[in-house]
Amino acid sequence: MFHLLQTFMAVYEEQNFTHAAQKRFISQPTVSLHIQKLEELTNTTLFLRNGRNKAVPTESADLLYIRAKQMASLWEASLNDLEQLRGNIRTTYTIGASQTIGVYMLPQVLPQLHAQFPTYDFIVTIANSATIFHNVETHDYQVGLVESPIISPTVTREVFAFDSLVLAGDMSSELWLLRETGSGIRAYTNQFFQQENIIPQQKIEIASNEAILQLLEQGTGKTLLSDLSIRDFSFETPPSPITRPLYQISNHAFPTDDVQIKLLDLLQQTFR
C-alpha cells in the first residue's frame, strides 16, 4: 500500500505522470497502474487526465495527499524512535516560522530551546503563513509560528503573543510596498485597505520583509508592518489601531510533544 501512496504523492506534486515516473525511478505505465489501483481501493477519482501525461488533482486527491503526507511523517518519526532505541539519539525537528516571528522573535528563544533539547537538530524554515499552514497540515513541519488568521480543521492554534501594525515610510507617496498573497501581513493589509476604502494606485509586491525595509530606508514607498520590525523609520498608527495575535500551530492528528510545549512556554514568557 505504501508504495502506491508514494507514487500518488509524486503524481500530486508533479501533476504529471511522466515527471512522477522519473521522480520515483519507475516506468510511466507503472505510475498509471499504481494510480488505477489506488482509485479502485478508494472508490474515487484522484486525477483528471488533461493531455497525454498531465494530472489535475481532484478534491479527493487534495484530502488523500494530506493524509498520505501525515502517514509518511509518522513513518519517519517511527524510524527515528527505532534509531533512539538502538542508541542513535539525534533527533531532527522541523519548525516553520513566518517572517516577522522568524526574524525578530524566534532567535530570542532558540538558544534556550536548544539548551533544553541538546540531542535535537532543529531545522528552521522561514516562509509565509499559507506555506507554513500547509506544511503543518502535512506534518512536514512539526510546529509552526504564524501571524495569519488562517484556520484549518486539522490545525490547532495557540496564541503566544500580540504585535501591533503601523504605517511606515513616506506617507505622501502613492506607492504601496506589499508582501505576497499568503503572508500574514498581506491578509491584514487587505483588511486595512477595505476598512479605509483604499485602492492602491501604485504597488510593488515583494515576498521579503527585508527587501521592503531596504526600500523604506531608501525613502521609497510606504507599507503596513509590524512594530517589531521598526528601525529608524518614521511611522504612524493606523486610524483604527491594528493588534494581531501570533500563533503557535501544530497538527492535532499527532500527539503534542515536549518541544511544542517548551517552545510555547518560552515564547509566552518572553513576549507576553
PDB file of C-alpha atoms in Angstrom:
ATOM      1  CA  MET A   1       0.000   0.000   0.000  1.00  0.00           C
ATOM      2  CA  PHE A   2       2.751   2.455   0.940  1.00  0.00           C
ATOM      3  CA  HIS A   3       4.381   2.227  -2.495  1.00  0.00           C
ATOM      4  CA  LEU A   4       1.025   3.178  -4.054  1.00  0.00           C
ATOM      5  CA  LEU A   5       0.829   6.234  -1.811  1.00  0.00           C
ATOM      6  CA  GLN A   6       4.407   7.205  -2.649  1.00  0.00           C
ATOM      7  CA  THR A   7       3.536   7.131  -6.334  1.00  0.00           C
ATOM      8  CA  PHE A   8       0.344   9.056  -5.668  1.00  0.00           C
ATOM      9  CA  MET A   9       2.257  11.786  -3.797  1.00  0.00           C
ATOM     10  CA  ALA A  10       4.740  12.078  -6.646  1.00  0.00           C
ATOM     11  CA  VAL A  11       1.941  12.497  -9.211  1.00  0.00           C
ATOM     12  CA  TYR A  12       0.169  15.010  -6.967  1.00  0.00           C
ATOM     13  CA  GLU A  13       3.320  17.092  -6.532  1.00  0.00           C
ATOM     14  CA  GLU A  14       4.416  16.928 -10.175  1.00  0.00           C
ATOM     15  CA  GLN A  15       0.873  16.925 -11.692  1.00  0.00           C
ATOM     16  CA  ASN A  16       2.437  14.927 -14.473  1.00  0.00           C
ATOM     17  CA  PHE A  17       2.675  11.142 -14.882  1.00  0.00           C
ATOM     18  CA  THR A  18       5.974  11.203 -16.777  1.00  0.00           C
ATOM     19  CA  HIS A  19       7.670  13.507 -14.281  1.00  0.00           C
ATOM     20  CA  ALA A  20       6.336  11.406 -11.401  1.00  0.00           C
ATOM     21  CA  ALA A  21       7.786   8.282 -13.014  1.00  0.00           C
ATOM     22  CA  GLN A  22      11.175   9.971 -13.290  1.00  0.00           C
ATOM     23  CA  LYS A  23      10.966  11.096  -9.676  1.00  0.00           C
ATOM     24  CA  ARG A  24      10.128   7.562  -8.492  1.00  0.00           C
ATOM     25  CA  PHE A  25      12.563   5.827 -10.887  1.00  0.00           C
ATOM     26  CA  ILE A  26       9.787   3.663 -12.287  1.00  0.00           C
ATOM     27  CA  SER A  27       8.105   3.475 -15.696  1.00  0.00           C
ATOM     28  CA  GLN A  28       5.191   5.695 -16.672  1.00  0.00           C
ATOM     29  CA  PRO A  29       2.862   2.662 -17.187  1.00  0.00           C
ATOM     30  CA  THR A  30       3.709   1.579 -13.627  1.00  0.00           C
ATOM     31  CA  VAL A  31       2.706   5.006 -12.344  1.00  0.00           C
ATOM     32  CA  SER A  32      -0.609   4.741 -14.203  1.00  0.00           C
ATOM     33  CA  LEU A  33      -1.170   1.251 -12.777  1.00  0.00           C
ATOM     34  CA  HIS A  34      -0.459   2.417  -9.215  1.00  0.00           C
ATOM     35  CA  ILE A  35      -2.919   5.298  -9.526  1.00  0.00           C
ATOM     36  CA  GLN A  36      -5.539   3.000 -11.053  1.00  0.00           C
ATOM     37  CA  LYS A  37      -5.174   0.537  -8.144  1.00  0.00           C
ATOM     38  CA  LEU A  38      -5.400   3.349  -5.609  1.00  0.00           C
ATOM     39  CA  GLU A  39      -8.518   4.747  -7.267  1.00  0.00           C
ATOM     40  CA  GLU A  40     -10.078   1.281  -7.143  1.00  0.00           C
ATOM     41  CA  LEU A  41      -9.188   0.892  -3.471  1.00  0.00           C
ATOM     42  CA  THR A  42     -10.581   4.316  -2.554  1.00  0.00           C
ATOM     43  CA  ASN A  43     -13.517   4.093  -4.977  1.00  0.00           C
ATOM     44  CA  THR A  44     -12.886   7.625  -6.191  1.00  0.00           C
ATOM     45  CA  THR A  45     -11.243   9.569  -8.991  1.00  0.00           C
ATOM     46  CA  LEU A  46      -7.968  11.110  -7.855  1.00  0.00           C
ATOM     47  CA  PHE A  47      -6.784  12.818 -11.035  1.00  0.00           C
ATOM     48  CA  LEU A  48      -8.390  14.262 -14.128  1.00  0.00           C
ATOM     49  CA  ARG A  49      -6.300  13.451 -17.194  1.00  0.00           C
ATOM     50  CA  ASN A  50      -5.565  16.601 -19.164  1.00  0.00           C
ATOM     51  CA  GLY A  51      -3.467  15.832 -22.217  1.00  0.00           C
ATOM     52  CA  ARG A  52      -1.198  12.826 -22.527  1.00  0.00           C
ATOM     53  CA  ASN A  53       0.511  12.932 -19.141  1.00  0.00           C
ATOM     54  CA  LYS A  54      -0.987  15.842 -17.233  1.00  0.00           C
ATOM     55  CA  ALA A  55      -2.793  15.001 -13.998  1.00  0.00           C
ATOM     56  CA  VAL A  56      -5.125  17.530 -12.360  1.00  0.00           C
ATOM     57  CA  PRO A  57      -5.844  16.617  -8.693  1.00  0.00           C
ATOM     58  CA  THR A  58      -9.460  16.276  -7.616  1.00  0.00           C
ATOM     59  CA  GLU A  59     -10.854  17.284  -4.233  1.00  0.00           C
ATOM     60  CA  SER A  60     -10.438  13.663  -3.143  1.00  0.00           C
ATOM     61  CA  ALA A  61      -6.758  13.834  -4.117  1.00  0.00           C
ATOM     62  CA  ASP A  62      -6.310  17.008  -2.040  1.00  0.00           C
ATOM     63  CA  LEU A  63      -7.622  15.196   1.034  1.00  0.00           C
ATOM     64  CA  LEU A  64      -5.690  11.995   0.403  1.00  0.00           C
ATOM     65  CA  TYR A  65      -2.452  13.902  -0.156  1.00  0.00           C
ATOM     66  CA  ILE A  66      -2.646  15.482   3.300  1.00  0.00           C
ATOM     67  CA  ARG A  67      -3.377  12.098   4.881  1.00  0.00           C
ATOM     68  CA  ALA A  68      -0.602  10.406   2.895  1.00  0.00           C
ATOM     69  CA  LYS A  69       1.922  13.048   3.968  1.00  0.00           C
ATOM     70  CA  GLN A  70       0.841  12.562   7.583  1.00  0.00           C
ATOM     71  CA  MET A  71       1.375   8.804   7.244  1.00  0.00           C
ATOM     72  CA  ALA A  72       4.809   9.368   5.712  1.00  0.00           C
ATOM     73  CA  SER A  73       5.719  11.716   8.544  1.00  0.00           C
ATOM     74  CA  LEU A  74       4.527   9.209  11.148  1.00  0.00           C
ATOM     75  CA  TRP A  75       6.664   6.548   9.448  1.00  0.00           C
ATOM     76  CA  GLU A  76       9.725   8.828   9.621  1.00  0.00           C
ATOM     77  CA  ALA A  77       9.022   9.522  13.287  1.00  0.00           C
ATOM     78  CA  SER A  78       8.797   5.779  13.933  1.00  0.00           C
ATOM     79  CA  LEU A  79      12.158   5.237  12.250  1.00  0.00           C
ATOM     80  CA  ASN A  80      13.657   7.975  14.446  1.00  0.00           C
ATOM     81  CA  ASP A  81      12.228   6.293  17.541  1.00  0.00           C
ATOM     82  CA  LEU A  82      13.796   2.985  16.490  1.00  0.00           C
ATOM     83  CA  GLU A  83      17.137   4.725  15.976  1.00  0.00           C
ATOM     84  CA  GLN A  84      16.927   6.061  19.511  1.00  0.00           C
ATOM     85  CA  LEU A  85      16.264   2.571  20.838  1.00  0.00           C
ATOM     86  CA  ARG A  86      19.479   1.475  19.146  1.00  0.00           C
ATOM     87  CA  GLY A  87      21.366   4.273  20.857  1.00  0.00           C
ATOM     88  CA  ASN A  88      21.410   6.768  17.986  1.00  0.00           C
ATOM     89  CA  ILE A  89      19.755   9.568  19.909  1.00  0.00           C
ATOM     90  CA  ARG A  90      19.986  12.535  17.492  1.00  0.00           C
ATOM     91  CA  THR A  91      16.506  13.737  16.540  1.00  0.00           C
ATOM     92  CA  THR A  92      15.618  16.066  13.679  1.00  0.00           C
ATOM     93  CA  TYR A  93      12.884  18.578  14.488  1.00  0.00           C
ATOM     94  CA  THR A  94      11.355  20.967  11.957  1.00  0.00           C
ATOM     95  CA  ILE A  95       9.960  24.430  12.766  1.00  0.00           C
ATOM     96  CA  GLY A  96       8.312  26.767  10.264  1.00  0.00           C
ATOM     97  CA  ALA A  97       8.112  30.474  11.098  1.00  0.00           C
ATOM     98  CA  SER A  98       6.591  33.374   9.217  1.00  0.00           C
ATOM     99  CA  GLN A  99       8.956  36.246   8.575  1.00  0.00           C
ATOM    100  CA  THR A 100       8.250  38.652  11.443  1.00  0.00           C
ATOM    101  CA  ILE A 101       8.320  35.872  14.023  1.00  0.00           C
ATOM    102  CA  GLY A 102      11.245  34.060  12.388  1.00  0.00           C
ATOM    103  CA  VAL A 103      13.434  37.159  12.182  1.00  0.00           C
ATOM    104  CA  TYR A 104      12.548  39.146  15.305  1.00  0.00           C
ATOM    105  CA  MET A 105      11.222  36.669  17.865  1.00  0.00           C
ATOM    106  CA  LEU A 106      12.358  33.089  17.318  1.00  0.00           C
ATOM    107  CA  PRO A 107      16.115  33.886  17.603  1.00  0.00           C
ATOM    108  CA  GLN A 108      15.486  35.121  21.149  1.00  0.00           C
ATOM    109  CA  VAL A 109      14.197  31.738  22.322  1.00  0.00           C
ATOM    110  CA  LEU A 110      16.104  29.267  20.121  1.00  0.00           C
ATOM    111  CA  PRO A 111      19.228  29.190  22.346  1.00  0.00           C
ATOM    112  CA  GLN A 112      17.116  28.233  25.367  1.00  0.00           C
ATOM    113  CA  LEU A 113      15.204  25.648  23.313  1.00  0.00           C
ATOM    114  CA  HIS A 114      18.464  24.113  22.093  1.00  0.00           C
ATOM    115  CA  ALA A 115      19.830  24.034  25.647  1.00  0.00           C
ATOM    116  CA  GLN A 116      16.687  22.214  26.778  1.00  0.00           C
ATOM    117  CA  PHE A 117      16.953  19.644  23.951  1.00  0.00           C
ATOM    118  CA  PRO A 118      20.682  19.167  23.240  1.00  0.00           C
ATOM    119  CA  THR A 119      20.157  15.917  21.292  1.00  0.00           C
ATOM    120  CA  TYR A 120      17.824  17.626  18.793  1.00  0.00           C
ATOM    121  CA  ASP A 121      18.896  19.030  15.445  1.00  0.00           C
ATOM    122  CA  PHE A 122      16.478  21.875  14.736  1.00  0.00           C
ATOM    123  CA  ILE A 123      15.660  22.809  11.147  1.00  0.00           C
ATOM    124  CA  VAL A 124      14.018  26.243  10.914  1.00  0.00           C
ATOM    125  CA  THR A 125      12.357  27.387   7.700  1.00  0.00           C
ATOM    126  CA  ILE A 126      11.095  30.948   7.231  1.00  0.00           C
ATOM    127  CA  ALA A 127       8.162  31.190   4.835  1.00  0.00           C
ATOM    128  CA  ASN A 128       4.793  32.888   4.544  1.00  0.00           C
ATOM    129  CA  SER A 129       1.874  31.826   6.731  1.00  0.00           C
ATOM    130  CA  ALA A 130      -0.007  29.941   3.990  1.00  0.00           C
ATOM    131  CA  THR A 131       3.054  27.783   3.276  1.00  0.00           C
ATOM    132  CA  ILE A 132       3.550  27.078   6.965  1.00  0.00           C
ATOM    133  CA  PHE A 133      -0.095  26.100   7.458  1.00  0.00           C
ATOM    134  CA  HIS A 134       0.138  23.693   4.523  1.00  0.00           C
ATOM    135  CA  ASN A 135       3.356  22.115   5.789  1.00  0.00           C
ATOM    136  CA  VAL A 136       1.953  21.756   9.311  1.00  0.00           C
ATOM    137  CA  GLU A 137      -1.117  20.074   7.808  1.00  0.00           C
ATOM    138  CA  THR A 138       1.123  17.575   6.007  1.00  0.00           C
ATOM    139  CA  HIS A 139       3.429  17.395   9.070  1.00  0.00           C
ATOM    140  CA  ASP A 140       6.478  18.456   7.076  1.00  0.00           C
ATOM    141  CA  TYR A 141       6.839  20.989   9.903  1.00  0.00           C
ATOM    142  CA  GLN A 142       6.259  19.602  13.373  1.00  0.00           C
ATOM    143  CA  VAL A 143       5.367  23.046  14.670  1.00  0.00           C
ATOM    144  CA  GLY A 144       4.627  26.393  13.030  1.00  0.00           C
ATOM    145  CA  LEU A 145       4.699  30.019  14.157  1.00  0.00           C
ATOM    146  CA  VAL A 146       2.418  32.318  12.176  1.00  0.00           C
ATOM    147  CA  GLU A 147       0.822  35.765  12.150  1.00  0.00           C
ATOM    148  CA  SER A 148      -2.099  34.975   9.868  1.00  0.00           C
ATOM    149  CA  PRO A 149      -5.753  34.495  10.892  1.00  0.00           C
ATOM    150  CA  ILE A 150      -5.927  31.393   8.640  1.00  0.00           C
ATOM    151  CA  ILE A 151      -7.773  28.425  10.171  1.00  0.00           C
ATOM    152  CA  SER A 152      -7.747  24.749   9.222  1.00  0.00           C
ATOM    153  CA  PRO A 153      -9.737  21.793  10.593  1.00  0.00           C
ATOM    154  CA  THR A 154      -6.544  19.773  11.088  1.00  0.00           C
ATOM    155  CA  VAL A 155      -4.505  22.510  12.787  1.00  0.00           C
ATOM    156  CA  THR A 156      -4.519  23.543  16.446  1.00  0.00           C
ATOM    157  CA  ARG A 157      -3.686  27.200  17.175  1.00  0.00           C
ATOM    158  CA  GLU A 158      -2.466  28.722  20.443  1.00  0.00           C
ATOM    159  CA  VAL A 159      -1.788  32.423  20.917  1.00  0.00           C
ATOM    160  CA  PHE A 160       1.624  33.161  22.386  1.00  0.00           C
ATOM    161  CA  ALA A 161       1.820  36.957  21.948  1.00  0.00           C
ATOM    162  CA  PHE A 162       0.425  40.017  20.146  1.00  0.00           C
ATOM    163  CA  ASP A 163       2.022  42.652  17.970  1.00  0.00           C
ATOM    164  CA  SER A 164       0.754  45.932  16.541  1.00  0.00           C
ATOM    165  CA  LEU A 165       0.833  47.044  12.918  1.00  0.00           C
ATOM    166  CA  VAL A 166       1.983  50.533  11.981  1.00  0.00           C
ATOM    167  CA  LEU A 167       2.227  52.598   8.805  1.00  0.00           C
ATOM    168  CA  ALA A 168       5.849  53.276   7.892  1.00  0.00           C
ATOM    169  CA  GLY A 169       7.660  55.110   5.112  1.00  0.00           C
ATOM    170  CA  ASP A 170       6.805  58.170   3.053  1.00  0.00           C
ATOM    171  CA  MET A 171       3.170  58.898   3.861  1.00  0.00           C
ATOM    172  CA  SER A 172       2.904  61.266   0.885  1.00  0.00           C
ATOM    173  CA  SER A 173       3.910  58.526  -1.557  1.00  0.00           C
ATOM    174  CA  GLU A 174       1.325  56.831  -3.791  1.00  0.00           C
ATOM    175  CA  LEU A 175       3.460  53.670  -3.865  1.00  0.00           C
ATOM    176  CA  TRP A 176       2.492  50.805  -1.551  1.00  0.00           C
ATOM    177  CA  LEU A 177       5.030  48.088  -0.767  1.00  0.00           C
ATOM    178  CA  LEU A 178       3.126  44.837  -0.238  1.00  0.00           C
ATOM    179  CA  ARG A 179       4.020  41.345   0.884  1.00  0.00           C
ATOM    180  CA  GLU A 180       2.823  38.489  -1.316  1.00  0.00           C
ATOM    181  CA  THR A 181      -0.611  36.859  -1.077  1.00  0.00           C
ATOM    182  CA  GLY A 182      -0.463  34.116   1.556  1.00  0.00           C
ATOM    183  CA  SER A 183       1.588  36.113   4.040  1.00  0.00           C
ATOM    184  CA  GLY A 184       0.080  37.145   7.362  1.00  0.00           C
ATOM    185  CA  ILE A 185       0.830  40.836   6.894  1.00  0.00           C
ATOM    186  CA  ARG A 186      -0.803  40.825   3.433  1.00  0.00           C
ATOM    187  CA  ALA A 187      -4.057  39.485   4.894  1.00  0.00           C
ATOM    188  CA  TYR A 188      -4.126  42.324   7.425  1.00  0.00           C
ATOM    189  CA  THR A 189      -3.093  44.863   4.778  1.00  0.00           C
ATOM    190  CA  ASN A 190      -6.027  43.822   2.599  1.00  0.00           C
ATOM    191  CA  GLN A 191      -8.364  44.235   5.573  1.00  0.00           C
ATOM    192  CA  PHE A 192      -6.868  47.685   6.231  1.00  0.00           C
ATOM    193  CA  PHE A 193      -7.423  48.732   2.608  1.00  0.00           C
ATOM    194  CA  GLN A 194     -11.066  47.651   2.818  1.00  0.00           C
ATOM    195  CA  GLN A 195     -11.625  49.444   6.137  1.00  0.00           C
ATOM    196  CA  GLU A 196     -10.075  52.681   4.907  1.00  0.00           C
ATOM    197  CA  ASN A 197     -11.514  52.384   1.383  1.00  0.00           C
ATOM    198  CA  ILE A 198      -8.027  52.452  -0.148  1.00  0.00           C
ATOM    199  CA  ILE A 199      -7.398  51.260  -3.703  1.00  0.00           C
ATOM    200  CA  PRO A 200      -3.611  51.333  -4.263  1.00  0.00           C
ATOM    201  CA  GLN A 201      -2.790  53.166  -7.476  1.00  0.00           C
ATOM    202  CA  GLN A 202       0.836  52.047  -7.405  1.00  0.00           C
ATOM    203  CA  LYS A 203       2.222  48.953  -5.728  1.00  0.00           C
ATOM    204  CA  ILE A 204       5.207  46.655  -5.609  1.00  0.00           C
ATOM    205  CA  GLU A 205       4.711  43.131  -4.265  1.00  0.00           C
ATOM    206  CA  ILE A 206       7.766  41.558  -2.639  1.00  0.00           C
ATOM    207  CA  ALA A 207       7.997  38.214  -0.810  1.00  0.00           C
ATOM    208  CA  SER A 208      10.521  39.546   1.695  1.00  0.00           C
ATOM    209  CA  ASN A 209      10.229  41.801   4.738  1.00  0.00           C
ATOM    210  CA  GLU A 210      13.902  42.652   4.485  1.00  0.00           C
ATOM    211  CA  ALA A 211      13.600  43.851   0.880  1.00  0.00           C
ATOM    212  CA  ILE A 212      10.665  46.071   1.859  1.00  0.00           C
ATOM    213  CA  LEU A 213      12.677  47.528   4.744  1.00  0.00           C
ATOM    214  CA  GLN A 214      15.568  48.239   2.377  1.00  0.00           C
ATOM    215  CA  LEU A 215      13.225  50.177   0.084  1.00  0.00           C
ATOM    216  CA  LEU A 216      11.867  52.161   3.030  1.00  0.00           C
ATOM    217  CA  GLU A 217      15.428  53.040   4.050  1.00  0.00           C
ATOM    218  CA  GLN A 218      15.923  54.454   0.553  1.00  0.00           C
ATOM    219  CA  GLY A 219      12.837  56.618   1.009  1.00  0.00           C
ATOM    220  CA  THR A 220      10.763  54.557  -1.426  1.00  0.00           C
ATOM    221  CA  GLY A 221       7.069  53.955  -0.790  1.00  0.00           C
ATOM    222  CA  LYS A 222       5.094  53.132   2.316  1.00  0.00           C
ATOM    223  CA  THR A 223       3.785  49.965   3.902  1.00  0.00           C
ATOM    224  CA  LEU A 224       1.951  48.389   6.813  1.00  0.00           C
ATOM    225  CA  LEU A 225       4.319  46.384   9.011  1.00  0.00           C
ATOM    226  CA  SER A 226       4.828  45.002  12.483  1.00  0.00           C
ATOM    227  CA  ASP A 227       6.091  47.346  15.175  1.00  0.00           C
ATOM    228  CA  LEU A 228       8.651  44.603  15.914  1.00  0.00           C
ATOM    229  CA  SER A 229      10.460  45.427  12.677  1.00  0.00           C
ATOM    230  CA  ILE A 230      10.558  49.239  13.030  1.00  0.00           C
ATOM    231  CA  ARG A 231      14.090  50.592  12.800  1.00  0.00           C
ATOM    232  CA  ASP A 232      14.633  54.351  12.495  1.00  0.00           C
ATOM    233  CA  PHE A 233      11.690  54.815  10.143  1.00  0.00           C
ATOM    234  CA  SER A 234       9.042  57.422  10.718  1.00  0.00           C
ATOM    235  CA  PHE A 235       5.739  55.681  11.345  1.00  0.00           C
ATOM    236  CA  GLU A 236       2.118  56.326  12.209  1.00  0.00           C
ATOM    237  CA  THR A 237      -0.540  54.327  13.990  1.00  0.00           C
ATOM    238  CA  PRO A 238      -3.396  53.430  11.589  1.00  0.00           C
ATOM    239  CA  PRO A 239      -6.671  55.354  12.086  1.00  0.00           C
ATOM    240  CA  SER A 240      -8.096  52.203  13.665  1.00  0.00           C
ATOM    241  CA  PRO A 241      -5.266  50.535  15.637  1.00  0.00           C
ATOM    242  CA  ILE A 242      -4.469  47.000  14.445  1.00  0.00           C
ATOM    243  CA  THR A 243      -3.333  44.458  17.033  1.00  0.00           C
ATOM    244  CA  ARG A 244      -2.979  40.884  15.860  1.00  0.00           C
ATOM    245  CA  PRO A 245      -2.451  37.599  17.696  1.00  0.00           C
ATOM    246  CA  LEU A 246       0.616  35.500  16.954  1.00  0.00           C
ATOM    247  CA  TYR A 247       0.057  31.751  16.936  1.00  0.00           C
ATOM    248  CA  GLN A 248       1.927  28.531  17.510  1.00  0.00           C
ATOM    249  CA  ILE A 249       0.279  25.868  15.373  1.00  0.00           C
ATOM    250  CA  SER A 250       0.510  22.085  15.212  1.00  0.00           C
ATOM    251  CA  ASN A 251      -1.297  19.193  13.572  1.00  0.00           C
ATOM    252  CA  HIS A 252      -3.776  17.710  16.043  1.00  0.00           C
ATOM    253  CA  ALA A 253      -3.509  14.292  14.372  1.00  0.00           C
ATOM    254  CA  PHE A 254      -0.126  13.966  16.117  1.00  0.00           C
ATOM    255  CA  PRO A 255       0.443  13.990  19.886  1.00  0.00           C
ATOM    256  CA  THR A 256       1.677  17.233  21.425  1.00  0.00           C
ATOM    257  CA  ASP A 257       5.400  16.747  22.032  1.00  0.00           C
ATOM    258  CA  ASP A 258       7.807  18.177  24.592  1.00  0.00           C
ATOM    259  CA  VAL A 259       9.379  20.609  22.119  1.00  0.00           C
ATOM    260  CA  GLN A 260       5.990  22.165  21.270  1.00  0.00           C
ATOM    261  CA  ILE A 261       5.208  22.588  24.962  1.00  0.00           C
ATOM    262  CA  LYS A 262       8.572  24.139  25.801  1.00  0.00           C
ATOM    263  CA  LEU A 263       8.635  26.401  22.729  1.00  0.00           C
ATOM    264  CA  LEU A 264       5.179  27.769  23.534  1.00  0.00           C
ATOM    265  CA  ASP A 265       6.211  28.351  27.137  1.00  0.00           C
ATOM    266  CA  LEU A 266       9.389  30.214  26.095  1.00  0.00           C
ATOM    267  CA  LEU A 267       7.522  32.393  23.615  1.00  0.00           C
ATOM    268  CA  GLN A 268       4.812  33.282  26.117  1.00  0.00           C
ATOM    269  CA  GLN A 269       7.344  34.059  28.864  1.00  0.00           C
ATOM    270  CA  THR A 270       9.484  36.200  26.565  1.00  0.00           C
ATOM    271  CA  PHE A 271       6.870  38.174  24.660  1.00  0.00           C
ATOM    272  CA  ARG A 272       3.702  38.410  26.723  1.00  0.00           C
TER     273      ARG A 272
END
